[in-house]
Amino acid sequence: MCGKGFNVIKALKNCFICLFLFTSCTDKELRVGEVAIIPKPQEQVKGEGYFEIGANTKIAVENEEQIKIVDRILTQLNKLSGWKPTVSISNKGDITFITDSTLSAEAYELNVMKEKIEVKAASGSGFFYAMESMKQLFPVEFYGKSLNKPITWGIPVVYIKDRPKFEWRGYMLDVSRHFFDVEEVKEVIDFMAESKLNRFHWHLTDDQGWRLEIKSYPKLTEVGAWRVDYNVADETISNWFGRPEQKQGEKPTYGGFYTQENIKEIIAYAKDRYIEVMPEIDMPGHSQAIVASYPEIGCVNAAQTVATGGVVRNNTLNPGKEETYEFAEKMLNEVMDLFPFEYVHIGGDECNKEQWQVDPDAQQKISSEGLKNEAELQSYFIKRMEKIINARGRKMVGWDEIHEGGLAPNATVMSWRGELGGISAVKSGHEVIMTPSNFCYIDLKQGHDDLEPNLGYSELLLSTSYNYKVIPDSLTVEEAKLIKGTQANMWTESISDWGKLTYMTFPRLFAIAENAWTEHSEKDWDDFSERLLKQFERMDAKNIRYAVSAFSPWIDHEGNGENIKISLKTEVNGLDIRYTLDGTSPTKESLKYEGAFIIDKSKEVKARAFKKDKPVGYISNLKFPVHLAAGAKVLGHSDDKTQELIKLTDLNYGRLKQEDPSWQYLPNNAEVDIFLDSITAIGELKFEALRYTISGIYAPTEVEVLGSIDDLKYFPLGKMNMAEAGIQGRNKVEYRVPLLKNKVKSIKIKVKTPSPIPKGHHLSGSSSAIAIDEIIIN
C-alpha cells in the first residue's frame, strides 16, 4: 500500500514537471504593435483590441500579383517564427484582399478588426502600400533578424483610408562620387518602398566616375569608371574640394560600374516594389569622366583624368562639335534601351562655360547658329538632347539651370536652387519636381555643426525639411497641378560608406516621404516626432545607423567679455534637458534645464534630452574657456590700418560654419595686439582657426607671439609653424602655443598664411583670408 502510494505520488510529480515544462516552452508573450505610421495616412481611426496573426491564419487573395505582395510579410514571419499563414486565391479568409475600382491608382483601405482584416485597392501598388502600412502595425520584433522567445503577433485594430498627395515621391542616389554595389542599391530601394516612395533617381555619371556599361563606348567604363583613391573615411575631415589631382604614373583604383545585366536586375527589383527608375546622365557640365574617356569630344584646356574630388572648371563636353552630338545620341539611345521609364534626366546643372569662351568649335557653333552667347549655346545643346529623348517617346528632365538661354519645349524641370526656377517653369507651362536644396538635400548637416559628423557643406535640420510646403503659395490652383511632387537628394561627396549614407538619410527621408504623401494641412511636427521614436526602434532592430540630432540638445552661448550665458534647446518639443558642468555624463537625476544660466569660469557643458525619464538623442558636449584676456582690448593692424577687434576676447566661440558671427576675419598677413588690465603672468596661448578653403579661408601656417610690459618694446614668447594648415578642406584647426613664462602687459600675435592661394587649389591665384574666433590666454 505504501509502495503503491509512493509510486502514484512520484508519477503525479513527474506529470506536473512535464506539464510545467510544456507550458513554459509553448507559452508565448503577446506583443501588439502600435499605430505610428510614416508617412501619415490621410484618414486613420484607431479602435480597441487587436487581430492575432498565426500559423492558422488564412489569407485570401485574388491573383498571383497579390500573392507576391503579401509574401514579403510572410517570408519575414517565417524567418522569425518558423511558420507562414496559408495564402490562396479565394474570397474567404481571415485576411482578405478585395479589388475596389472606385479607389484611385495608388490608394488603399486597410481595415483591421479583431476577427479579420480587409484590404482594398484598385491596383497592385495600392495593395503594396497597404501591406507597407500593415508592416508598421506589427510589433517592433518583426523588424529583427531573430526572436529571443516565441511571441504572439498582435495587429492593433485600426481603419485606414489612404492615398498619396503627389505622383512623384522620389529619392536620388549619387553613385558617381561614391560607388554603391548592386546589393546596396537594392537596400536603398527597400527603404524607399517602406516609405512609399516610387521614383528612384539614379545619378550615374559625373566628373568623378561613369557608372553605366555602354557597349557602344567601352572606354566610359574602362577609363571613366576609375579614379585615383583619395577617399576619406574619417568623419572629422571634409576635403572634397582639396583632394590631389591624379599625377602622372598614378594608377586609378577606386570606382566600379554596373553591367547592363546589373541594371536590368535592379530595375526589376524596383518594379516589384512599384518603383520606377530614372537614370541621370549629367551633361554638358559635370562631364570630366566622359572627356577623360573620349578627349575628342572635350574642349580646349580639358582635364585629362577622372576627377579625384570636387572640380568646377575644364569639365564640359564640347557643344560645338558634331561628334559630341553623335556620341550623345548613340549613348542616350543605349541608356533608353535599358531603362523603360518614360523620364530621362540629362543634368544640365552647374555648367562652367569658361572653356566655351575660348574654344574655337564652341565659338563657331554660336556664330553658325545665330546664338547670342554661351548661355544660348547651352540651351541649344539641351534642346538637341531633348529631341533625341522625345524621338523615343520619352520625356527629358533637367536641373533648373536648363532654363538658362531658353527652356526646351517639353522639358520637366527639377528645381534645386530654391523654388524660383520651378515657379518660373510652372508659369511657362512645364512640369516641375520641387527639390530645393534648403529643404531636400539630405547630405547636409542635420544638427549643431560642432556636434555632428563633418559631412555635408551646409545645414538642413529635420524640422526644416518636415515643414516644407511643396506647392508654393504664389501658384494658382491650375498652376499647382504642374507640380509633380518632391524628392530627397543624397549627394555622396562626403558619403564614403554605407553607415554615413543611412545616418544622413534617416530620419530626414521620413520627413520628405510625409511631405510627398500627406496633405500639408494634415502634417503636425509634434505628432511626427512622436511617431519617429517608433521608427527608431524599428531601425535599431534592423541595425541601421541613423541620426538622433533633432532629439539632442543644442548648446548655444553668448559671451560678453566677462562671462558666458548658456542656453539649451532641442528641435523636438516637450523634452526635458538635463545637464552637468563637472564633466560627468547627464542622467535623469542631473540638473534640469529651466532657462539660460551664466558661467564665469571655464566649464565643460554636457547636456542630454529625456522623454519621460528615458534618454533620447546623444550627449551634447562643448567646452567654454573663460581666460585671462577675457574682455581685454584688442587692436588689429594690416595695410597701415588699425581697428578694434572685440570678437577676439568677447568669449564667443565660432561654430564650424563660415557665417557664424563669432569669427573674426583677418587678412592673410595680420598682426593683433591684446592689452591686459595689468601685468600678468602667462604661459600659453590658444585659439581655433576656421579652414574653409572652398571660400578662400585658410588657417595660419605661421603664428608668432611676443610680449611687452610697457606696450612699446616686445620680446619673443613663442612661435609655431603648421604646414598642414595650408591644405584644403573644411574644419576647425586648433592652435596651442606654449609661451616662455613671463609677466606681460600686452601681447602681440602675428599670423600668416600663403597668398595668393597656391596652384592646384580651388581658388588658386586669389587672395586668402584668416578667420579666428577667440584668443585664449592662460
Coordinates of C-alpha atoms in Angstrom, one line a residue, residues 323-688:
E323 CA 31.0 64.4 -82.8
T324 CA 29.6 65.3 -79.4
Y325 CA 26.0 65.0 -80.6
E326 CA 26.8 61.7 -82.4
F327 CA 28.2 60.4 -79.1
A328 CA 25.2 61.7 -77.1
E329 CA 22.6 60.2 -79.5
K330 CA 24.1 56.7 -79.6
M331 CA 24.8 56.7 -75.8
L332 CA 21.4 58.0 -74.8
N333 CA 19.6 55.5 -77.1
E334 CA 21.5 52.7 -75.4
V335 CA 20.5 54.2 -72.0
M336 CA 16.9 54.3 -73.1
D337 CA 17.1 50.7 -74.3
L338 CA 18.0 49.7 -70.7
F339 CA 15.6 52.0 -68.8
P340 CA 11.9 51.6 -69.7
F341 CA 10.7 54.6 -67.5
E342 CA 9.4 57.5 -69.6
Y343 CA 11.6 60.1 -67.9
V344 CA 15.3 60.5 -68.6
H345 CA 17.4 63.1 -66.7
I346 CA 20.2 64.9 -68.5
G347 CA 21.5 67.0 -65.7
G348 CA 22.3 70.4 -67.2
D349 CA 23.4 71.9 -63.9
E350 CA 26.5 74.0 -62.9
C351 CA 28.0 74.1 -66.3
N352 CA 31.1 76.4 -66.3
K353 CA 31.2 78.0 -69.7
E354 CA 34.7 79.4 -69.4
Q355 CA 36.0 76.7 -71.8
W356 CA 33.4 77.6 -74.4
Q357 CA 34.5 81.2 -74.4
V358 CA 37.9 80.2 -75.8
D359 CA 37.1 77.0 -77.7
P360 CA 37.1 77.7 -81.4
D361 CA 34.5 75.0 -82.1
A362 CA 32.1 76.3 -79.5
Q363 CA 32.5 79.8 -80.8
Q364 CA 31.9 78.7 -84.4
K365 CA 28.7 77.0 -83.3
I366 CA 27.5 80.2 -81.7
S367 CA 28.2 82.0 -84.9
S368 CA 26.7 79.5 -87.3
E369 CA 23.5 79.0 -85.3
G370 CA 23.0 82.7 -84.7
L371 CA 23.2 82.4 -81.0
K372 CA 23.8 85.4 -78.7
N373 CA 26.2 83.9 -76.2
E374 CA 27.3 80.8 -74.3
A375 CA 24.1 80.6 -72.3
E376 CA 22.2 80.2 -75.6
L377 CA 24.7 77.6 -76.6
Q378 CA 23.9 75.6 -73.5
S379 CA 20.2 75.9 -74.4
Y380 CA 21.0 74.8 -78.0
F381 CA 22.7 71.7 -76.6
I382 CA 19.9 70.9 -74.1
K383 CA 17.3 71.2 -76.9
R384 CA 19.1 68.8 -79.1
M385 CA 19.3 66.3 -76.2
E386 CA 15.5 66.7 -75.8
K387 CA 14.9 65.9 -79.5
I388 CA 16.9 62.7 -79.0
I389 CA 14.9 61.7 -76.0
N390 CA 11.5 62.8 -77.4
A391 CA 12.2 60.7 -80.6
R392 CA 11.9 57.6 -78.4
G393 CA 8.6 58.8 -76.9
R394 CA 10.4 59.8 -73.6
K395 CA 10.4 63.0 -71.5
M396 CA 13.5 64.9 -70.6
V397 CA 14.2 66.1 -67.1
G398 CA 16.9 68.6 -66.1
W399 CA 18.0 70.7 -63.2
D400 CA 16.7 74.3 -63.2
E401 CA 19.8 75.6 -65.0
I402 CA 18.3 74.2 -68.2
H403 CA 16.2 77.4 -68.1
E404 CA 19.4 79.4 -69.0
G405 CA 19.3 80.6 -72.6
G406 CA 15.7 79.4 -73.1
L407 CA 13.9 76.3 -71.8
A408 CA 13.5 73.2 -74.1
P409 CA 9.9 72.9 -75.3
N410 CA 8.8 69.8 -73.4
A411 CA 11.3 69.7 -70.5
T412 CA 10.4 68.8 -67.0
V413 CA 12.3 71.0 -64.5
M414 CA 13.8 69.7 -61.3
S415 CA 14.1 72.9 -59.1
W416 CA 17.0 72.7 -56.7
R417 CA 18.4 76.3 -56.3
G418 CA 15.4 77.3 -54.2
E419 CA 11.9 77.4 -55.7
L420 CA 12.1 80.3 -58.2
G421 CA 13.3 78.1 -61.1
G422 CA 10.4 75.8 -60.5
I423 CA 7.9 78.6 -60.2
S424 CA 9.1 80.1 -63.4
A425 CA 8.9 76.8 -65.2
V426 CA 5.3 76.2 -64.0
K427 CA 4.2 79.6 -65.2
S428 CA 5.7 78.7 -68.6
G429 CA 3.5 75.6 -68.6
H430 CA 6.2 73.0 -67.7
E431 CA 6.0 70.1 -65.3
V432 CA 8.2 70.6 -62.2
I433 CA 9.6 68.4 -59.4
M434 CA 10.3 70.5 -56.4
T435 CA 13.5 69.6 -54.6
P436 CA 15.2 72.7 -53.3
S437 CA 18.5 72.2 -51.6
N438 CA 17.4 74.0 -48.4
F439 CA 14.6 71.5 -47.8
C440 CA 15.5 68.3 -49.7
Y441 CA 19.3 67.9 -49.8
I442 CA 19.9 65.2 -47.1
D443 CA 23.7 65.1 -47.5
L444 CA 23.8 68.4 -45.4
K445 CA 24.4 68.6 -41.7
Q446 CA 21.3 68.0 -39.5
G447 CA 22.4 69.4 -36.2
H448 CA 24.9 71.7 -34.4
D449 CA 28.0 71.9 -36.6
D450 CA 30.4 71.1 -33.8
L451 CA 28.3 68.1 -32.5
E452 CA 27.7 66.3 -35.9
P453 CA 29.9 64.3 -38.2
N454 CA 31.8 66.7 -40.5
L455 CA 29.7 65.7 -43.5
G456 CA 27.9 68.0 -45.9
Y457 CA 28.7 71.6 -46.7
S458 CA 25.7 73.3 -45.2
E459 CA 22.7 72.6 -42.9
L460 CA 19.3 71.1 -43.2
L461 CA 17.5 70.4 -39.9
L462 CA 14.9 67.7 -39.7
S463 CA 12.2 70.2 -38.7
T464 CA 13.1 72.4 -41.7
S465 CA 12.8 69.5 -44.0
Y466 CA 9.5 68.4 -42.5
N467 CA 7.8 71.8 -42.6
Y468 CA 8.5 72.3 -46.3
K469 CA 5.4 73.2 -48.3
V470 CA 5.9 71.6 -51.7
I471 CA 3.4 73.8 -53.6
P472 CA 4.4 77.5 -53.3
D473 CA 1.6 79.8 -52.2
S474 CA 2.3 82.0 -55.3
L475 CA 0.8 79.4 -57.7
T476 CA -2.8 79.2 -58.7
V477 CA -4.8 76.0 -58.3
E478 CA -4.3 75.3 -62.0
E479 CA -0.6 76.0 -62.0
A480 CA -0.2 73.8 -58.9
K481 CA -1.3 70.8 -61.0
L482 CA 2.1 71.0 -62.8
I483 CA 4.0 70.3 -59.6
K484 CA 4.5 66.6 -59.9
G485 CA 6.0 66.1 -56.5
T486 CA 9.2 66.2 -54.5
Q487 CA 12.2 64.0 -53.6
A488 CA 15.2 63.6 -51.2
N489 CA 18.6 64.0 -52.8
M490 CA 21.6 62.1 -51.5
W491 CA 24.8 63.6 -52.9
T492 CA 27.8 61.5 -51.9
E493 CA 30.8 63.8 -52.0
S494 CA 31.4 63.2 -48.2
I495 CA 29.5 59.8 -48.0
S496 CA 32.2 57.2 -48.3
D497 CA 30.4 54.2 -46.8
W498 CA 27.0 52.7 -46.1
G499 CA 26.9 53.9 -42.4
K500 CA 27.3 57.5 -43.5
L501 CA 24.6 57.1 -46.1
T502 CA 22.0 55.8 -43.7
Y503 CA 23.0 58.3 -41.0
M504 CA 22.3 61.2 -43.4
T505 CA 19.2 59.6 -44.9
F506 CA 17.4 58.8 -41.7
P507 CA 15.2 60.3 -40.3
R508 CA 15.0 63.1 -42.9
L509 CA 13.8 60.6 -45.6
F510 CA 10.7 60.0 -43.4
A511 CA 10.1 63.8 -43.3
I512 CA 10.3 64.1 -47.1
A513 CA 8.2 61.0 -47.6
E514 CA 5.5 62.5 -45.5
N515 CA 5.8 65.8 -47.5
A516 CA 5.2 63.8 -50.7
W517 CA 2.4 61.6 -49.4
T518 CA 0.4 63.6 -46.8
E519 CA -1.6 66.7 -47.3
H520 CA 0.3 69.7 -46.0
S521 CA -2.6 70.8 -43.8
E522 CA -2.6 67.3 -42.1
K523 CA 1.0 67.4 -41.1
D524 CA 2.0 68.1 -37.5
W525 CA 5.6 68.3 -36.3
D526 CA 4.9 67.1 -32.7
D527 CA 2.9 64.2 -33.9
F528 CA 5.6 63.3 -36.4
S529 CA 8.3 63.5 -33.7
E530 CA 6.3 61.0 -31.6
R531 CA 5.9 58.5 -34.5
L532 CA 9.5 58.9 -35.2
L533 CA 10.5 57.2 -32.0
K534 CA 8.8 54.0 -33.1
Q535 CA 10.7 54.2 -36.4
F536 CA 13.9 54.5 -34.4
E537 CA 13.0 51.2 -32.6
R538 CA 12.5 49.5 -35.9
M539 CA 15.8 50.8 -37.3
D540 CA 17.5 49.6 -34.1
A541 CA 16.0 46.1 -34.7
K542 CA 17.4 46.2 -38.3
N543 CA 20.8 47.5 -37.1
I544 CA 20.6 50.7 -39.2
R545 CA 22.7 53.7 -38.3
Y546 CA 20.5 56.9 -38.1
A547 CA 20.7 60.4 -36.7
V548 CA 19.0 61.5 -33.4
S549 CA 20.1 65.1 -33.9
A550 CA 16.6 66.5 -33.6
F551 CA 16.3 64.9 -30.1
S552 CA 19.7 66.1 -29.0
P553 CA 20.4 69.4 -27.1
W554 CA 21.9 72.4 -28.9
I555 CA 24.3 74.2 -26.6
D556 CA 24.2 77.9 -27.5
H557 CA 26.2 80.6 -25.8
E558 CA 26.6 84.4 -25.7
G559 CA 29.8 85.9 -24.3
N560 CA 30.2 89.5 -23.1
G561 CA 33.9 89.5 -22.3
E562 CA 33.2 88.8 -18.6
N563 CA 31.0 85.7 -18.5
I564 CA 29.1 83.4 -20.8
K565 CA 25.3 82.9 -20.9
I566 CA 24.5 79.3 -21.8
S567 CA 21.2 78.3 -23.5
L568 CA 20.0 74.8 -24.2
K569 CA 17.3 73.7 -26.7
T570 CA 16.1 70.8 -28.8
E571 CA 14.3 70.7 -32.2
V572 CA 11.7 68.3 -30.8
N573 CA 9.3 69.8 -28.4
G574 CA 8.3 68.6 -24.9
L575 CA 11.6 67.1 -23.9
D576 CA 13.4 67.6 -20.5
I577 CA 17.0 68.6 -20.8
R578 CA 19.4 67.6 -18.1
Y579 CA 22.9 69.0 -17.9
T580 CA 26.2 68.9 -15.9
L581 CA 29.2 71.3 -15.6
D582 CA 31.7 68.9 -13.9
G583 CA 32.5 66.7 -16.9
T584 CA 30.2 63.8 -15.9
S585 CA 27.5 62.4 -18.2
P586 CA 24.0 63.7 -17.5
T587 CA 21.4 61.3 -16.1
K588 CA 17.7 61.8 -15.2
E589 CA 18.9 63.0 -11.8
S590 CA 21.1 65.7 -13.2
L591 CA 20.2 69.4 -13.1
K592 CA 17.1 70.1 -15.1
Y593 CA 17.4 73.0 -17.6
E594 CA 14.9 75.6 -16.7
G595 CA 16.4 78.6 -18.5
A596 CA 19.6 80.3 -19.5
F597 CA 22.4 80.3 -16.9
I598 CA 25.7 82.1 -16.5
I599 CA 29.2 80.7 -16.2
D600 CA 32.1 82.9 -15.2
K601 CA 34.8 80.2 -15.0
S602 CA 35.9 77.7 -17.6
K603 CA 33.4 74.9 -17.8
E604 CA 32.6 71.8 -19.9
V605 CA 28.8 71.7 -20.6
K606 CA 27.3 68.3 -21.2
A607 CA 23.6 68.0 -21.9
R608 CA 21.1 65.3 -22.8
A609 CA 17.4 65.2 -23.5
F610 CA 14.9 62.9 -21.7
K611 CA 11.4 61.9 -22.5
K612 CA 9.5 60.5 -19.5
D613 CA 12.9 59.9 -17.8
K614 CA 14.2 57.9 -20.7
P615 CA 17.2 59.4 -22.5
V616 CA 16.8 60.3 -26.2
G617 CA 19.3 61.7 -28.6
Y618 CA 23.0 61.9 -27.9
I619 CA 25.0 63.6 -25.2
S620 CA 26.0 67.1 -26.4
N621 CA 29.3 68.3 -25.1
L622 CA 31.1 71.6 -25.6
K623 CA 33.9 73.4 -23.6
F624 CA 33.8 77.1 -22.8
P625 CA 37.1 78.7 -21.6
V626 CA 37.0 81.8 -19.5
H627 CA 40.6 83.1 -19.7
L628 CA 43.0 85.8 -18.6
A629 CA 42.4 88.0 -21.6
A630 CA 38.6 87.9 -21.5
G631 CA 37.2 91.4 -22.2
A632 CA 40.7 92.8 -23.0
K633 CA 41.1 95.5 -25.6
V634 CA 42.3 94.1 -29.0
L635 CA 43.7 96.1 -31.9
G636 CA 44.3 94.6 -35.3
H637 CA 46.9 96.1 -37.8
S638 CA 47.1 95.5 -41.5
D639 CA 47.8 97.6 -44.6
D640 CA 48.5 100.6 -42.4
K641 CA 45.0 100.3 -40.9
T642 CA 44.2 99.8 -37.2
Q643 CA 40.8 98.7 -35.9
E644 CA 39.4 97.3 -32.7
L645 CA 38.7 93.6 -32.8
I646 CA 36.3 92.9 -29.9
K647 CA 35.4 89.4 -31.2
L648 CA 38.8 88.0 -30.2
T649 CA 38.3 88.4 -26.5
D650 CA 34.5 88.5 -26.0
L651 CA 34.1 84.9 -25.0
N652 CA 32.1 83.9 -28.1
Y653 CA 33.3 80.8 -29.9
G654 CA 32.7 80.1 -33.5
R655 CA 30.9 77.1 -34.9
L656 CA 32.2 75.2 -37.9
K657 CA 30.3 77.5 -40.2
Q658 CA 31.7 80.4 -42.1
E659 CA 28.5 82.5 -41.5
D660 CA 28.9 82.3 -37.7
P661 CA 29.3 85.9 -36.5
S662 CA 31.9 84.9 -33.8
W663 CA 34.6 84.5 -36.4
Q664 CA 36.9 87.5 -36.8
Y665 CA 38.1 87.7 -40.4
L666 CA 41.7 88.9 -40.9
P667 CA 43.9 89.4 -44.0
N668 CA 46.4 86.7 -44.9
N669 CA 49.2 88.5 -43.1
A670 CA 47.9 90.2 -39.9
E671 CA 49.1 91.5 -36.6
V672 CA 46.9 91.6 -33.4
D673 CA 47.7 93.4 -30.1
I674 CA 46.0 92.4 -26.9
F675 CA 46.2 94.8 -23.9
L676 CA 45.7 93.3 -20.4
D677 CA 44.4 95.3 -17.5
S678 CA 47.6 94.8 -15.5
I679 CA 51.0 93.0 -15.7
T680 CA 50.1 89.3 -15.7
A681 CA 52.0 86.0 -15.7
I682 CA 51.1 83.9 -18.7
G683 CA 52.1 80.5 -20.0
E684 CA 50.0 79.5 -23.0
L685 CA 48.1 81.0 -26.0
K686 CA 45.4 79.1 -27.7
F687 CA 42.9 79.8 -30.5
E688 CA 40.9 78.0 -33.1

